Amino acid sequence: MAARLRLLLASLLGGSLLLAILCLGAQNLDQRPSLNLGFGRSAPLPAGFLVGIALVIGVLSGGCSAALLAPRSDQLPGRE
């Protein structure tokens, strides 16, 4: 339980730190394309910011899924 919680907190902390660095780095970018979402267009955002958001979402979802799918200590092989 403690290992799963530690992994979950580490992924949340790492993702929020990456998001803060990404937001600080995307302040002064000039080229800002907008995305066609099918039902409308997004706000003009820098291309690096869009790629960075995808990276942050991947870190968060990967860390959370690893924490949720990790075996509990009583399910480890060899412990009976």
mmCIF file of N, CA and C in Angstrom:
data_model
loop_
_atom_site.group_PDB
_atom_site.id
_atom_site.type_symbol
_atom_site.label_atom_id
_atom_site.label_comp_id
_atom_site.label_asym_id
_atom_site.label_seq_id
_atom_site.Cartn_x
_atom_site.Cartn_y
_atom_site.Cartn_z
ATOM 1 N N MET A 1 0.826 -1.192 0.000
ATOM 2 C CA MET A 1 0.000 0.000 0.000
ATOM 3 C C MET A 1 0.869 1.253 0.000
ATOM 4 N N ALA A 2 1.912 1.257 0.814
ATOM 5 C CA ALA A 2 2.764 2.438 0.890
ATOM 6 C C ALA A 2 3.532 2.651 -0.415
ATOM 7 N N ALA A 3 3.938 1.563 -1.062
ATOM 8 C CA ALA A 3 4.667 1.692 -2.319
ATOM 9 C C ALA A 3 3.753 2.228 -3.413
ATOM 10 N N ARG A 4 2.511 1.786 -3.429
ATOM 11 C CA ARG A 4 1.569 2.274 -4.432
ATOM 12 C C ARG A 4 1.270 3.753 -4.222
ATOM 13 N N LEU A 5 1.103 4.148 -2.975
ATOM 14 C CA LEU A 5 0.833 5.549 -2.668
ATOM 15 C C LEU A 5 2.048 6.416 -3.003
ATOM 16 N N ARG A 6 3.240 5.914 -2.706
ATOM 17 C CA ARG A 6 4.462 6.644 -3.014
ATOM 18 C C ARG A 6 4.616 6.815 -4.526
ATOM 19 N N LEU A 7 4.306 5.779 -5.297
ATOM 20 C CA LEU A 7 4.388 5.858 -6.752
ATOM 21 C C LEU A 7 3.361 6.831 -7.308
ATOM 22 N N LEU A 8 2.173 6.814 -6.761
ATOM 23 C CA LEU A 8 1.127 7.733 -7.203
ATOM 24 C C LEU A 8 1.507 9.181 -6.889
ATOM 25 N N LEU A 9 1.987 9.436 -5.693
ATOM 26 C CA LEU A 9 2.380 10.792 -5.325
ATOM 27 C C LEU A 9 3.580 11.273 -6.142
ATOM 28 N N ALA A 10 4.513 10.384 -6.431
ATOM 29 C CA ALA A 10 5.671 10.758 -7.241
ATOM 30 C C ALA A 10 5.259 11.113 -8.661
ATOM 31 N N SER A 11 4.323 10.382 -9.234
ATOM 32 C CA SER A 11 3.890 10.698 -10.589
ATOM 33 C C SER A 11 3.096 12.001 -10.624
ATOM 34 N N LEU A 12 2.274 12.241 -9.613
ATOM 35 C CA LEU A 12 1.528 13.503 -9.563
ATOM 36 C C LEU A 12 2.459 14.692 -9.358
ATOM 37 N N LEU A 13 3.440 14.534 -8.489
ATOM 38 C CA LEU A 13 4.396 15.607 -8.244
ATOM 39 C C LEU A 13 5.254 15.855 -9.485
ATOM 40 N N GLY A 14 5.713 14.796 -10.126
ATOM 41 C CA GLY A 14 6.514 14.949 -11.344
ATOM 42 C C GLY A 14 5.726 15.584 -12.474
ATOM 43 N N GLY A 15 4.471 15.178 -12.635
ATOM 44 C CA GLY A 15 3.632 15.768 -13.679
ATOM 45 C C GLY A 15 3.344 17.233 -13.433
ATOM 46 N N SER A 16 3.079 17.596 -12.184
ATOM 47 C CA SER A 16 2.806 19.006 -11.895
ATOM 48 C C SER A 16 4.076 19.850 -12.043
ATOM 49 N N LEU A 17 5.226 19.287 -11.714
ATOM 50 C CA LEU A 17 6.479 20.006 -11.915
ATOM 51 C C LEU A 17 6.760 20.204 -13.401
ATOM 52 N N LEU A 18 6.532 19.175 -14.202
ATOM 53 C CA LEU A 18 6.690 19.320 -15.649
ATOM 54 C C LEU A 18 5.729 20.349 -16.220
ATOM 55 N N LEU A 19 4.502 20.382 -15.722
ATOM 56 C CA LEU A 19 3.520 21.352 -16.200
ATOM 57 C C LEU A 19 3.930 22.771 -15.836
ATOM 58 N N ALA A 20 4.463 22.977 -14.641
ATOM 59 C CA ALA A 20 4.914 24.308 -14.239
ATOM 60 C C ALA A 20 6.081 24.775 -15.105
ATOM 61 N N ILE A 21 7.034 23.879 -15.366
ATOM 62 C CA ILE A 21 8.163 24.237 -16.222
ATOM 63 C C ILE A 21 7.689 24.523 -17.639
ATOM 64 N N LEU A 22 6.740 23.750 -18.113
ATOM 65 C CA LEU A 22 6.197 23.947 -19.457
ATOM 66 C C LEU A 22 5.503 25.289 -19.574
ATOM 67 N N CYS A 23 4.708 25.647 -18.578
ATOM 68 C CA CYS A 23 3.999 26.935 -18.623
ATOM 69 C C CYS A 23 4.975 28.105 -18.568
ATOM 70 N N LEU A 24 6.026 27.983 -17.791
ATOM 71 C CA LEU A 24 7.023 29.053 -17.731
ATOM 72 C C LEU A 24 7.796 29.169 -19.037
ATOM 73 N N GLY A 25 8.076 28.055 -19.677
ATOM 74 C CA GLY A 25 8.841 28.075 -20.916
ATOM 75 C C GLY A 25 8.049 28.514 -22.124
ATOM 76 N N ALA A 26 6.741 28.443 -22.078
ATOM 77 C CA ALA A 26 5.912 28.769 -23.239
ATOM 78 C C ALA A 26 5.422 30.208 -23.225
ATOM 79 N N GLN A 27 5.986 31.052 -22.401
ATOM 80 C CA GLN A 27 5.494 32.416 -22.272
ATOM 81 C C GLN A 27 5.800 33.286 -23.482
ATOM 82 N N ASN A 28 6.983 33.189 -24.035
ATOM 83 C CA ASN A 28 7.416 34.142 -25.054
ATOM 84 C C ASN A 28 7.571 33.524 -26.431
ATOM 85 N N LEU A 29 6.753 32.581 -26.771
ATOM 86 C CA LEU A 29 6.834 31.971 -28.094
ATOM 87 C C LEU A 29 5.938 32.735 -29.061
ATOM 88 N N ASP A 30 6.430 32.959 -30.287
ATOM 89 C CA ASP A 30 5.713 33.805 -31.240
ATOM 90 C C ASP A 30 4.718 33.037 -32.107
ATOM 91 N N GLN A 31 5.091 31.875 -32.585
ATOM 92 C CA GLN A 31 4.212 31.132 -33.485
ATOM 93 C C GLN A 31 3.173 30.383 -32.655
ATOM 94 N N ARG A 32 1.913 30.719 -32.846
ATOM 95 C CA ARG A 32 0.839 30.123 -32.049
ATOM 96 C C ARG A 32 -0.279 29.601 -32.970
ATOM 97 N N PRO A 33 -0.144 28.362 -33.444
ATOM 98 C CA PRO A 33 -1.234 27.802 -34.261
ATOM 99 C C PRO A 33 -2.402 27.363 -33.381
ATOM 100 N N SER A 34 -3.580 27.260 -33.989
ATOM 101 C CA SER A 34 -4.742 26.739 -33.257
ATOM 102 C C SER A 34 -5.138 25.403 -33.867
ATOM 103 N N LEU A 35 -5.754 24.555 -33.064
ATOM 104 C CA LEU A 35 -6.150 23.214 -33.500
ATOM 105 C C LEU A 35 -7.593 23.206 -33.958
ATOM 106 N N ASN A 36 -7.871 22.438 -35.012
ATOM 107 C CA ASN A 36 -9.237 22.218 -35.444
ATOM 108 C C ASN A 36 -9.753 20.992 -34.704
ATOM 109 N N LEU A 37 -10.700 21.173 -33.793
ATOM 110 C CA LEU A 37 -11.181 20.092 -32.947
ATOM 111 C C LEU A 37 -12.414 19.382 -33.500
ATOM 112 N N GLY A 38 -12.886 19.773 -34.661
ATOM 113 C CA GLY A 38 -14.068 19.141 -35.237
ATOM 114 C C GLY A 38 -15.328 19.957 -34.983
ATOM 115 N N PHE A 39 -15.516 20.417 -33.767
ATOM 116 C CA PHE A 39 -16.686 21.231 -33.436
ATOM 117 C C PHE A 39 -16.311 22.696 -33.250
ATOM 118 N N GLY A 40 -15.057 23.014 -33.379
ATOM 119 C CA GLY A 40 -14.582 24.389 -33.230
ATOM 120 C C GLY A 40 -13.068 24.409 -33.266
ATOM 121 N N ARG A 41 -12.526 25.545 -32.985
ATOM 122 C CA ARG A 41 -11.075 25.699 -32.969
ATOM 123 C C ARG A 41 -10.621 26.036 -31.556
ATOM 124 N N SER A 42 -9.428 25.585 -31.229
ATOM 125 C CA SER A 42 -8.877 25.871 -29.911
ATOM 126 C C SER A 42 -8.277 27.276 -29.899
ATOM 127 N N ALA A 43 -7.919 27.724 -28.737
ATOM 128 C CA ALA A 43 -7.217 28.996 -28.618
ATOM 129 C C ALA A 43 -5.832 28.853 -29.243
ATOM 130 N N PRO A 44 -5.287 29.927 -29.772
ATOM 131 C CA PRO A 44 -3.935 29.831 -30.345
ATOM 132 C C PRO A 44 -2.901 29.518 -29.264
ATOM 133 N N LEU A 45 -2.278 28.356 -29.391
ATOM 134 C CA LEU A 45 -1.288 27.895 -28.427
ATOM 135 C C LEU A 45 0.012 27.575 -29.157
ATOM 136 N N PRO A 46 1.159 27.769 -28.510
ATOM 137 C CA PRO A 46 2.433 27.387 -29.148
ATOM 138 C C PRO A 46 2.495 25.879 -29.382
ATOM 139 N N ALA A 47 3.152 25.500 -30.471
ATOM 140 C CA ALA A 47 3.244 24.074 -30.817
ATOM 141 C C ALA A 47 4.002 23.295 -29.742
ATOM 142 N N GLY A 48 5.039 23.883 -29.169
ATOM 143 C CA GLY A 48 5.786 23.221 -28.108
ATOM 144 C C GLY A 48 4.940 23.001 -26.872
ATOM 145 N N PHE A 49 4.014 23.911 -26.614
ATOM 146 C CA PHE A 49 3.119 23.759 -25.473
ATOM 147 C C PHE A 49 2.173 22.578 -25.682
ATOM 148 N N LEU A 50 1.688 22.412 -26.905
ATOM 149 C CA LEU A 50 0.790 21.287 -27.194
ATOM 150 C C LEU A 50 1.512 19.954 -27.053
ATOM 151 N N VAL A 51 2.745 19.887 -27.524
ATOM 152 C CA VAL A 51 3.535 18.666 -27.384
ATOM 153 C C VAL A 51 3.855 18.425 -25.910
ATOM 154 N N GLY A 52 4.158 19.482 -25.183
ATOM 155 C CA GLY A 52 4.468 19.360 -23.764
ATOM 156 C C GLY A 52 3.277 18.895 -22.951
ATOM 157 N N ILE A 53 2.087 19.380 -23.283
ATOM 158 C CA ILE A 53 0.868 18.938 -22.586
ATOM 159 C C ILE A 53 0.651 17.443 -22.822
ATOM 160 N N ALA A 54 0.906 16.986 -24.044
ATOM 161 C CA ALA A 54 0.780 15.556 -24.327
ATOM 162 C C ALA A 54 1.775 14.754 -23.506
ATOM 163 N N LEU A 55 2.986 15.272 -23.328
ATOM 164 C CA LEU A 55 3.994 14.597 -22.511
ATOM 165 C C LEU A 55 3.572 14.546 -21.043
ATOM 166 N N VAL A 56 3.063 15.649 -20.532
ATOM 167 C CA VAL A 56 2.626 15.698 -19.131
ATOM 168 C C VAL A 56 1.461 14.740 -18.898
ATOM 169 N N ILE A 57 0.511 14.696 -19.815
ATOM 170 C CA ILE A 57 -0.617 13.773 -19.676
ATOM 171 C C ILE A 57 -0.131 12.329 -19.719
ATOM 172 N N GLY A 58 0.858 12.042 -20.556
ATOM 173 C CA GLY A 58 1.421 10.696 -20.611
ATOM 174 C C GLY A 58 2.126 10.308 -19.325
ATOM 175 N N VAL A 59 2.868 11.242 -18.736
ATOM 176 C CA VAL A 59 3.548 10.960 -17.464
ATOM 177 C C VAL A 59 2.525 10.704 -16.371
ATOM 178 N N LEU A 60 1.505 11.539 -16.303
ATOM 179 C CA LEU A 60 0.480 11.382 -15.268
ATOM 180 C C LEU A 60 -0.307 10.081 -15.437
ATOM 181 N N SER A 61 -0.742 9.798 -16.653
ATOM 182 C CA SER A 61 -1.547 8.591 -16.845
ATOM 183 C C SER A 61 -0.709 7.325 -16.680
ATOM 184 N N GLY A 62 0.540 7.349 -17.133
ATOM 185 C CA GLY A 62 1.408 6.189 -16.963
ATOM 186 C C GLY A 62 1.749 5.923 -15.514
ATOM 187 N N GLY A 63 2.047 6.972 -14.775
ATOM 188 C CA GLY A 63 2.361 6.804 -13.356
ATOM 189 C C GLY A 63 1.172 6.358 -12.539
ATOM 190 N N CYS A 64 0.016 6.942 -12.829
ATOM 191 C CA CYS A 64 -1.186 6.552 -12.084
ATOM 192 C C CYS A 64 -1.602 5.120 -12.407
ATOM 193 N N SER A 65 -1.512 4.734 -13.680
ATOM 194 C CA SER A 65 -1.888 3.359 -14.020
ATOM 195 C C SER A 65 -0.894 2.353 -13.447
ATOM 196 N N ALA A 66 0.387 2.710 -13.415
ATOM 197 C CA ALA A 66 1.366 1.813 -12.803
ATOM 198 C C ALA A 66 1.112 1.665 -11.308
ATOM 199 N N ALA A 67 0.724 2.758 -10.665
ATOM 200 C CA ALA A 67 0.435 2.694 -9.230
ATOM 201 C C ALA A 67 -0.821 1.876 -8.956
ATOM 202 N N LEU A 68 -1.811 2.001 -9.807
ATOM 203 C CA LEU A 68 -3.053 1.265 -9.584
ATOM 204 C C LEU A 68 -2.937 -0.211 -9.953
ATOM 205 N N LEU A 69 -2.074 -0.539 -10.907
ATOM 206 C CA LEU A 69 -1.943 -1.925 -11.353
ATOM 207 C C LEU A 69 -0.826 -2.680 -10.642
ATOM 208 N N ALA A 70 -0.066 -2.011 -9.782
ATOM 209 C CA ALA A 70 1.009 -2.680 -9.052
ATOM 210 C C ALA A 70 0.408 -3.697 -8.082
ATOM 211 N N PRO A 71 1.020 -4.857 -7.971
ATOM 212 C CA PRO A 71 0.476 -5.867 -7.051
ATOM 213 C C PRO A 71 0.637 -5.423 -5.600
ATOM 214 N N ARG A 72 -0.322 -5.792 -4.787
ATOM 215 C CA ARG A 72 -0.224 -5.503 -3.359
ATOM 216 C C ARG A 72 0.835 -6.397 -2.751
ATOM 217 N N SER A 73 1.279 -6.051 -1.558
ATOM 218 C CA SER A 73 2.355 -6.816 -0.928
ATOM 219 C C SER A 73 1.917 -8.244 -0.589
ATOM 220 N N ASP A 74 0.623 -8.460 -0.348
ATOM 221 C CA ASP A 74 0.169 -9.814 -0.052
ATOM 222 C C ASP A 74 -0.067 -10.638 -1.315
ATOM 223 N N GLN A 75 0.067 -10.027 -2.506
ATOM 224 C CA GLN A 75 -0.101 -10.746 -3.754
ATOM 225 C C GLN A 75 1.224 -11.099 -4.410
ATOM 226 N N LEU A 76 2.340 -10.725 -3.813
ATOM 227 C CA LEU A 76 3.638 -11.021 -4.403
ATOM 228 C C LEU A 76 3.894 -12.524 -4.403
ATOM 229 N N PRO A 77 4.510 -13.051 -5.453
ATOM 230 C CA PRO A 77 4.803 -14.479 -5.477
ATOM 231 C C PRO A 77 5.841 -14.846 -4.418
ATOM 232 N N GLY A 78 5.680 -15.992 -3.824
ATOM 233 C CA GLY A 78 6.597 -16.466 -2.815
ATOM 234 C C GLY A 78 6.171 -16.136 -1.391
ATOM 235 N N ARG A 79 5.136 -15.329 -1.237
ATOM 236 C CA ARG A 79 4.628 -14.991 0.101
ATOM 237 C C ARG A 79 3.318 -15.731 0.328
ATOM 238 N N GLU A 80 3.328 -16.659 1.262
ATOM 239 C CA GLU A 80 2.124 -17.455 1.501
ATOM 240 C C GLU A 80 1.736 -17.423 2.943
#
